[in-house]
PDB file of C-alpha atoms in Angstrom:
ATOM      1  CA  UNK A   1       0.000   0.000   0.000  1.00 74.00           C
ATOM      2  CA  UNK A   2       2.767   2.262   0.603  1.00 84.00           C
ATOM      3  CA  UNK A   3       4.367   1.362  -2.483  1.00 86.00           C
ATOM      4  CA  UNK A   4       0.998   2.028  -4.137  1.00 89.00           C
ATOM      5  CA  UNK A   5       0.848   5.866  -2.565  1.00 89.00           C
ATOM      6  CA  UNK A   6       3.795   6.547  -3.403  1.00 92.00           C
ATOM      7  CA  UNK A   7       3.803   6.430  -7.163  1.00 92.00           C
ATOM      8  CA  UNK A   8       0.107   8.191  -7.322  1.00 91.00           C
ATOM      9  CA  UNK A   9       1.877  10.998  -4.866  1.00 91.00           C
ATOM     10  CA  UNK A  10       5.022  11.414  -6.676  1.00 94.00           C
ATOM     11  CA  UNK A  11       4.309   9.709 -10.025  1.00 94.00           C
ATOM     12  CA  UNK A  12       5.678  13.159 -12.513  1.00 94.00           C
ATOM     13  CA  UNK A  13       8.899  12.395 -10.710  1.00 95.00           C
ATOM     14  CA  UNK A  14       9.068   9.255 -10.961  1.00 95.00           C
ATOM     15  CA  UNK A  15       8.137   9.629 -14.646  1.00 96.00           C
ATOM     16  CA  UNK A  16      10.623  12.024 -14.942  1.00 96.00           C
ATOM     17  CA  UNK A  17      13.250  10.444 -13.293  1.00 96.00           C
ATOM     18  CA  UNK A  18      12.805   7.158 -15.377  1.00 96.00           C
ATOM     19  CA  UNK A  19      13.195   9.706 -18.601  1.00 96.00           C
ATOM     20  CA  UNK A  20      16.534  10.431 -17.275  1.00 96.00           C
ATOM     21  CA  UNK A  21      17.880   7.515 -16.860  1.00 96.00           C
ATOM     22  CA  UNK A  22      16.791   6.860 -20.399  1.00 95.00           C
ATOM     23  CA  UNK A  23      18.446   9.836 -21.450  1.00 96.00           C
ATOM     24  CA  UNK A  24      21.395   9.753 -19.284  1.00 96.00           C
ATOM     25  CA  UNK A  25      22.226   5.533 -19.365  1.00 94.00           C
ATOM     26  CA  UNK A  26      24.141   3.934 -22.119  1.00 93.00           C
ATOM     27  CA  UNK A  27      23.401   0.414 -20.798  1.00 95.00           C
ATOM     28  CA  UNK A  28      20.867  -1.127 -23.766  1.00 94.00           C
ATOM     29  CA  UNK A  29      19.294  -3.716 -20.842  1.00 96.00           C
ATOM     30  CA  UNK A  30      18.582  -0.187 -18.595  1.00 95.00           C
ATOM     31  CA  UNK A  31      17.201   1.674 -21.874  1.00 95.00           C
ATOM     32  CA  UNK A  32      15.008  -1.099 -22.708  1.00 96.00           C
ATOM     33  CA  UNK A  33      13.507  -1.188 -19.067  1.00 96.00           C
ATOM     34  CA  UNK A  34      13.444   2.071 -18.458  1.00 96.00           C
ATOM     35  CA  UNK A  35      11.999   2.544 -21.672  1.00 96.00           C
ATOM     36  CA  UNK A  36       9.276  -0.033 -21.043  1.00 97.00           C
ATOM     37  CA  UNK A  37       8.419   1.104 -17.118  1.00 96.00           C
ATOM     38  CA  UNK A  38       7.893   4.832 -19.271  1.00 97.00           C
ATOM     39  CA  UNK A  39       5.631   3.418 -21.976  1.00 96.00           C
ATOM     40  CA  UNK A  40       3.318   1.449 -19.384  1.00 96.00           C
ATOM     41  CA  UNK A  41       3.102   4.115 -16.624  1.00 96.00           C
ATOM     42  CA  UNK A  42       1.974   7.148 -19.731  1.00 96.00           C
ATOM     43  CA  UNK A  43      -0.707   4.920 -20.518  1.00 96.00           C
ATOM     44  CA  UNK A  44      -4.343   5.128 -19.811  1.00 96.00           C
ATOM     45  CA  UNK A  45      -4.679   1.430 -18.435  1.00 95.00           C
ATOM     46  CA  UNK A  46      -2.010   2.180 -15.430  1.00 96.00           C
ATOM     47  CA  UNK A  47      -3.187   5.858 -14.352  1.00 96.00           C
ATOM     48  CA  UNK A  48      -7.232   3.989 -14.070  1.00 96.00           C
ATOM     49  CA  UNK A  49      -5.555   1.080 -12.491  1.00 95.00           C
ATOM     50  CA  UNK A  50      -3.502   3.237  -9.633  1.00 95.00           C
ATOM     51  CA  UNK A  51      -6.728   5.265  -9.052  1.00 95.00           C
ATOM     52  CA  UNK A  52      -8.744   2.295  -9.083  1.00 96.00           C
ATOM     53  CA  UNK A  53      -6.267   0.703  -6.524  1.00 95.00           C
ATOM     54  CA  UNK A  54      -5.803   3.194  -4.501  1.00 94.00           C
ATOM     55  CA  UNK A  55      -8.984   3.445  -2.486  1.00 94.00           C
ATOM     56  CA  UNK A  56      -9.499  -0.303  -2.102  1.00 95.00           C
ATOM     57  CA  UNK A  57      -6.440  -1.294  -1.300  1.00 94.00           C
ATOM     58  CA  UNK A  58      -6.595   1.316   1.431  1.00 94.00           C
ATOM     59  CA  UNK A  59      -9.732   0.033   2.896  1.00 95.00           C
ATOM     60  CA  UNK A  60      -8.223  -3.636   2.594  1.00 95.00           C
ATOM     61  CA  UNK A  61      -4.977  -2.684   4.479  1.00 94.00           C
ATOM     62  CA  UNK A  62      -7.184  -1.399   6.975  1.00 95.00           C
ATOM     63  CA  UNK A  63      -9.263  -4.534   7.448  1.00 95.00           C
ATOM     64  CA  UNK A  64      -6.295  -6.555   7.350  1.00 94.00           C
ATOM     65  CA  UNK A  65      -4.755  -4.605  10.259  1.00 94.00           C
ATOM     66  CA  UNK A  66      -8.027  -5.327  12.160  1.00 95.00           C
ATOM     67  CA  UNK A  67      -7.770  -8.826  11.765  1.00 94.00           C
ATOM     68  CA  UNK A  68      -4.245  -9.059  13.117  1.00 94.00           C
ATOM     69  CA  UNK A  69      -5.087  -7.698  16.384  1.00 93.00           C
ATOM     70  CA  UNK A  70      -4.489 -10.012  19.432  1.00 92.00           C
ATOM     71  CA  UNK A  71      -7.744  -9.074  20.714  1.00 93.00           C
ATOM     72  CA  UNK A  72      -9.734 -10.634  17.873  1.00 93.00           C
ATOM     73  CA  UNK A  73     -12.527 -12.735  18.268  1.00 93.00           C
ATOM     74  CA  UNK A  74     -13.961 -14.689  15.405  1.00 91.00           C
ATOM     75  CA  UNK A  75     -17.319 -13.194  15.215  1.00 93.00           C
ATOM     76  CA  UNK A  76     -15.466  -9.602  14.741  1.00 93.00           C
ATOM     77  CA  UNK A  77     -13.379 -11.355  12.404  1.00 92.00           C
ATOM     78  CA  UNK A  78     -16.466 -12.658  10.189  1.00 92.00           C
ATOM     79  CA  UNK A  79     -18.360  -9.192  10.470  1.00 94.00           C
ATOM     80  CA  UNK A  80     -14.944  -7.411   9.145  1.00 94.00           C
ATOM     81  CA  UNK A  81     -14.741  -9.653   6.371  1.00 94.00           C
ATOM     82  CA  UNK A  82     -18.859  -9.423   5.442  1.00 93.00           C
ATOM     83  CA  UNK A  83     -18.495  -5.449   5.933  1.00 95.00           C
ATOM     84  CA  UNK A  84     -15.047  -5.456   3.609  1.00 96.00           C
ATOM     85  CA  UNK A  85     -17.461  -7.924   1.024  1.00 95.00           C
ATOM     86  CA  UNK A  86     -20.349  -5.423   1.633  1.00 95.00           C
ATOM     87  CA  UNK A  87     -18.078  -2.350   1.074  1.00 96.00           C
ATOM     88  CA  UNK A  88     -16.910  -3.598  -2.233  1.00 96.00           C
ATOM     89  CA  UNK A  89     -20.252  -4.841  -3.437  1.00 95.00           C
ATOM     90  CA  UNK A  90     -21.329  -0.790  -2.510  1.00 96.00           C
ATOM     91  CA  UNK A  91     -18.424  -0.109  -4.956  1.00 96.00           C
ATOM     92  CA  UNK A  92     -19.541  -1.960  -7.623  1.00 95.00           C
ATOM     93  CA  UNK A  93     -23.054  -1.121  -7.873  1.00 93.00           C
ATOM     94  CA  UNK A  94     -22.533   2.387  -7.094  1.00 89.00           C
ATOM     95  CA  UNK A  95     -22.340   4.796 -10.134  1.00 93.00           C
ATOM     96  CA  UNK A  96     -20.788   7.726  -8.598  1.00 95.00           C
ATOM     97  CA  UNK A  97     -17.334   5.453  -7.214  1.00 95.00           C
ATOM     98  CA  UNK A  98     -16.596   4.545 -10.463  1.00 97.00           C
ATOM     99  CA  UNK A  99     -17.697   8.149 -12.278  1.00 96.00           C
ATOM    100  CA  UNK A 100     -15.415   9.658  -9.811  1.00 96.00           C
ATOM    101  CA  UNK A 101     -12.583   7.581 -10.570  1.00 96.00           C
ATOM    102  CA  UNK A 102     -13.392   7.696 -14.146  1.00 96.00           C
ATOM    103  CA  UNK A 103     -13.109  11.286 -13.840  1.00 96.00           C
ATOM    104  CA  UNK A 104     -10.304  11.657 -11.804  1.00 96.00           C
ATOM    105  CA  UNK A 105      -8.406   9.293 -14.306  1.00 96.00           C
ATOM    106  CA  UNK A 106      -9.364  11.745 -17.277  1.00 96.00           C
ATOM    107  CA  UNK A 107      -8.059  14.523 -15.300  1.00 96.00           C
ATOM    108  CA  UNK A 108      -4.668  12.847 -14.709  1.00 94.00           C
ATOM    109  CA  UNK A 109      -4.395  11.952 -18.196  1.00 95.00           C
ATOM    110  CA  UNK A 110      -5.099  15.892 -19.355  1.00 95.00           C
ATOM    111  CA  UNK A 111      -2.405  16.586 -17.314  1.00 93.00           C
ATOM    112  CA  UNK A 112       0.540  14.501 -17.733  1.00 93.00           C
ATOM    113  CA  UNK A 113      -0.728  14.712 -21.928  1.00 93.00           C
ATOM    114  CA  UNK A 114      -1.965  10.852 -21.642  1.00 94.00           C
ATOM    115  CA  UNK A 115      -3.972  10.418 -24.745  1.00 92.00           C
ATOM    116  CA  UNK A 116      -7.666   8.225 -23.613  1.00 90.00           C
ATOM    117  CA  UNK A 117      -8.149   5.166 -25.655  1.00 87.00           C
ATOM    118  CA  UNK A 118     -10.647   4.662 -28.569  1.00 84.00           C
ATOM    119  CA  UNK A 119     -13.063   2.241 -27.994  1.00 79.00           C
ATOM    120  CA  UNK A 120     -12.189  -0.825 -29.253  1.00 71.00           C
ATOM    121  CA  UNK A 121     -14.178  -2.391 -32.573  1.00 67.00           C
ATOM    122  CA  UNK A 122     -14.973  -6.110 -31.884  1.00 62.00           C
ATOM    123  CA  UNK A 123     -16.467  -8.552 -34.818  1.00 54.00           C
ATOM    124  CA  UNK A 124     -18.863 -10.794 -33.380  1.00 44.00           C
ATOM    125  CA  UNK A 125     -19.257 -14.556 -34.963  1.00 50.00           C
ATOM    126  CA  UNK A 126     -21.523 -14.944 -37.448  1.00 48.00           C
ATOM    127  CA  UNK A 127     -22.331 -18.147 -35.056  1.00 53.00           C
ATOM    128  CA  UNK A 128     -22.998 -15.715 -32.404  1.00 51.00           C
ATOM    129  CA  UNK A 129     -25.350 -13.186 -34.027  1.00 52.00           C
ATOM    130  CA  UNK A 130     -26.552 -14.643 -37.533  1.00 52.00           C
ATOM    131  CA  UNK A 131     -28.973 -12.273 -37.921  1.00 54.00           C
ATOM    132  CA  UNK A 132     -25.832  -9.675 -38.354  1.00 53.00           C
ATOM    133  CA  UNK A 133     -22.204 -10.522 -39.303  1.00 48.00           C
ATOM    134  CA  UNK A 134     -21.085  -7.234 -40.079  1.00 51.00           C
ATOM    135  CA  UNK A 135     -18.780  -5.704 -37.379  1.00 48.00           C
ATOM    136  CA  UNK A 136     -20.102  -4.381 -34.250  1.00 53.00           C
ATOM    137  CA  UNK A 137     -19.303  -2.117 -30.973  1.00 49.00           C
ATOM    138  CA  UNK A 138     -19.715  -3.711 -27.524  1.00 67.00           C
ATOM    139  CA  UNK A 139     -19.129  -0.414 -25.946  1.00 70.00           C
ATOM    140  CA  UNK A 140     -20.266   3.047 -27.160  1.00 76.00           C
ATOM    141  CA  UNK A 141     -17.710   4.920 -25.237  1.00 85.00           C
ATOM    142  CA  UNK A 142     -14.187   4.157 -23.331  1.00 87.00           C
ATOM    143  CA  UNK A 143     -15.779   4.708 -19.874  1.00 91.00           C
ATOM    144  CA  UNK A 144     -18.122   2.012 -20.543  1.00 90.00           C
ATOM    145  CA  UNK A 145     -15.707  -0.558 -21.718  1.00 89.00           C
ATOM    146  CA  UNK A 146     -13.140   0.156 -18.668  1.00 92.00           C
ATOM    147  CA  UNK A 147     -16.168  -0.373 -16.152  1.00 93.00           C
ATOM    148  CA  UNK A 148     -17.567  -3.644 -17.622  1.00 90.00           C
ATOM    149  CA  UNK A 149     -13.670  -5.371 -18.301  1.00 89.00           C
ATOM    150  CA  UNK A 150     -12.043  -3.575 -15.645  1.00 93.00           C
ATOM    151  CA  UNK A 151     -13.366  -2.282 -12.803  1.00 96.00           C
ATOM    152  CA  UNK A 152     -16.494  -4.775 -12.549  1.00 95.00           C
ATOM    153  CA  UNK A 153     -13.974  -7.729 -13.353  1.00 94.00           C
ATOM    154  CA  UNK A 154     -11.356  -6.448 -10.014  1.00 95.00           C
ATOM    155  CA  UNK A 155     -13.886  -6.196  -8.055  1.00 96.00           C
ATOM    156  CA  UNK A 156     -16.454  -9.244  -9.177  1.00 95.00           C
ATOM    157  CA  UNK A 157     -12.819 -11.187  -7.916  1.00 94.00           C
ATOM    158  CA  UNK A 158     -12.186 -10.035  -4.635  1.00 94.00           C
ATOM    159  CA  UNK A 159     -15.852  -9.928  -3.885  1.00 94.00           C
ATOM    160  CA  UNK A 160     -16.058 -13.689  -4.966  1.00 92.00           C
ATOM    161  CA  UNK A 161     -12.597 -14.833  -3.189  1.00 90.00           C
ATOM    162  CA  UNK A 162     -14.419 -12.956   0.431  1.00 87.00           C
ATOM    163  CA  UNK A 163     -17.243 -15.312  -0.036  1.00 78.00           C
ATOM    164  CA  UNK A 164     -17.086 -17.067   3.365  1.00 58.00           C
ATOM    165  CA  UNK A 165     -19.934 -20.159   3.632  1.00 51.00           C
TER     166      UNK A 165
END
């Protein structure tokens, strides 16, 4: 988690500091990693994926910490884990978490010149959809696509591996 603040605190120095090394290294294995940790961090996928992390991981750290305490009994343990399962469930139905991450992502972007990704054009099997073979969009805008194969997928995960029986 601390790793995890500090790159969304500091990340235009870290960005910056990986373009000097870049710059500044004549080691091809450095370039090529440098190069790479530059190209993945400028993209669209890892500034949603920090801000997406961010806020849950925070909330898991904390339940986690709860759970380690020597005091613990296991029916507080149990109603951690359902409120962690409920909290995340609240996430995922709830418009206005993933808006405001959505939002706060575009922002980020804007600033550090981070271009937003078309929507990606899918064909879908003529066995699929006979009726019409030509090529179609699953999702009208990027927002939509990054909620449904993103953020509903992270959190569809930890909400199923919570599950307790």
């Amino acid at each position: 988690m601390k790793l995890l603040k500090a790159i969304k605190l500091n990340y235009t120095a870290l960005v910056k500091a990986l373009e000097n090394i870049y710059e500044d290294t004549k080691l091809p294995e450095i370039r090529a990693k440098s190069k790479g940790i530059i190209t993945q961090m400028k993209s669209f996928n890892f500034i949603f994926s920090l801000n997406m992390m961010y806020p849950i991981l925070k909330l898991i750290v904390k339940v986690s910490a709860n759970l380690q305490a020597k005091q613990l009994n296991l029916l507080s343990a149990i109603s951690l884990i359902t409120s962690l399962n409920t909290t995340l469930q609240n996430f995922r139905s709830d418009d206005s978490f993933f808006n405001n991450l959505y939002k706060e992502t575009v922002q980020s972007c804007t600033l550090e010149n981070i271009s937003i990704p078309e929507v990606r054009k899918r064909k879908v099997s003529c066995l699929l959809d006979s009726k019409n073979s030509s090529s179609q969009i699953f999702h009208e805008t990027m927002e939509q696509e990054i909620k449904i194969n993103c953020f509903n997928v992270a959190l569809d995960n930890m909400i199923s591996g919570l599950i307790t029986y």
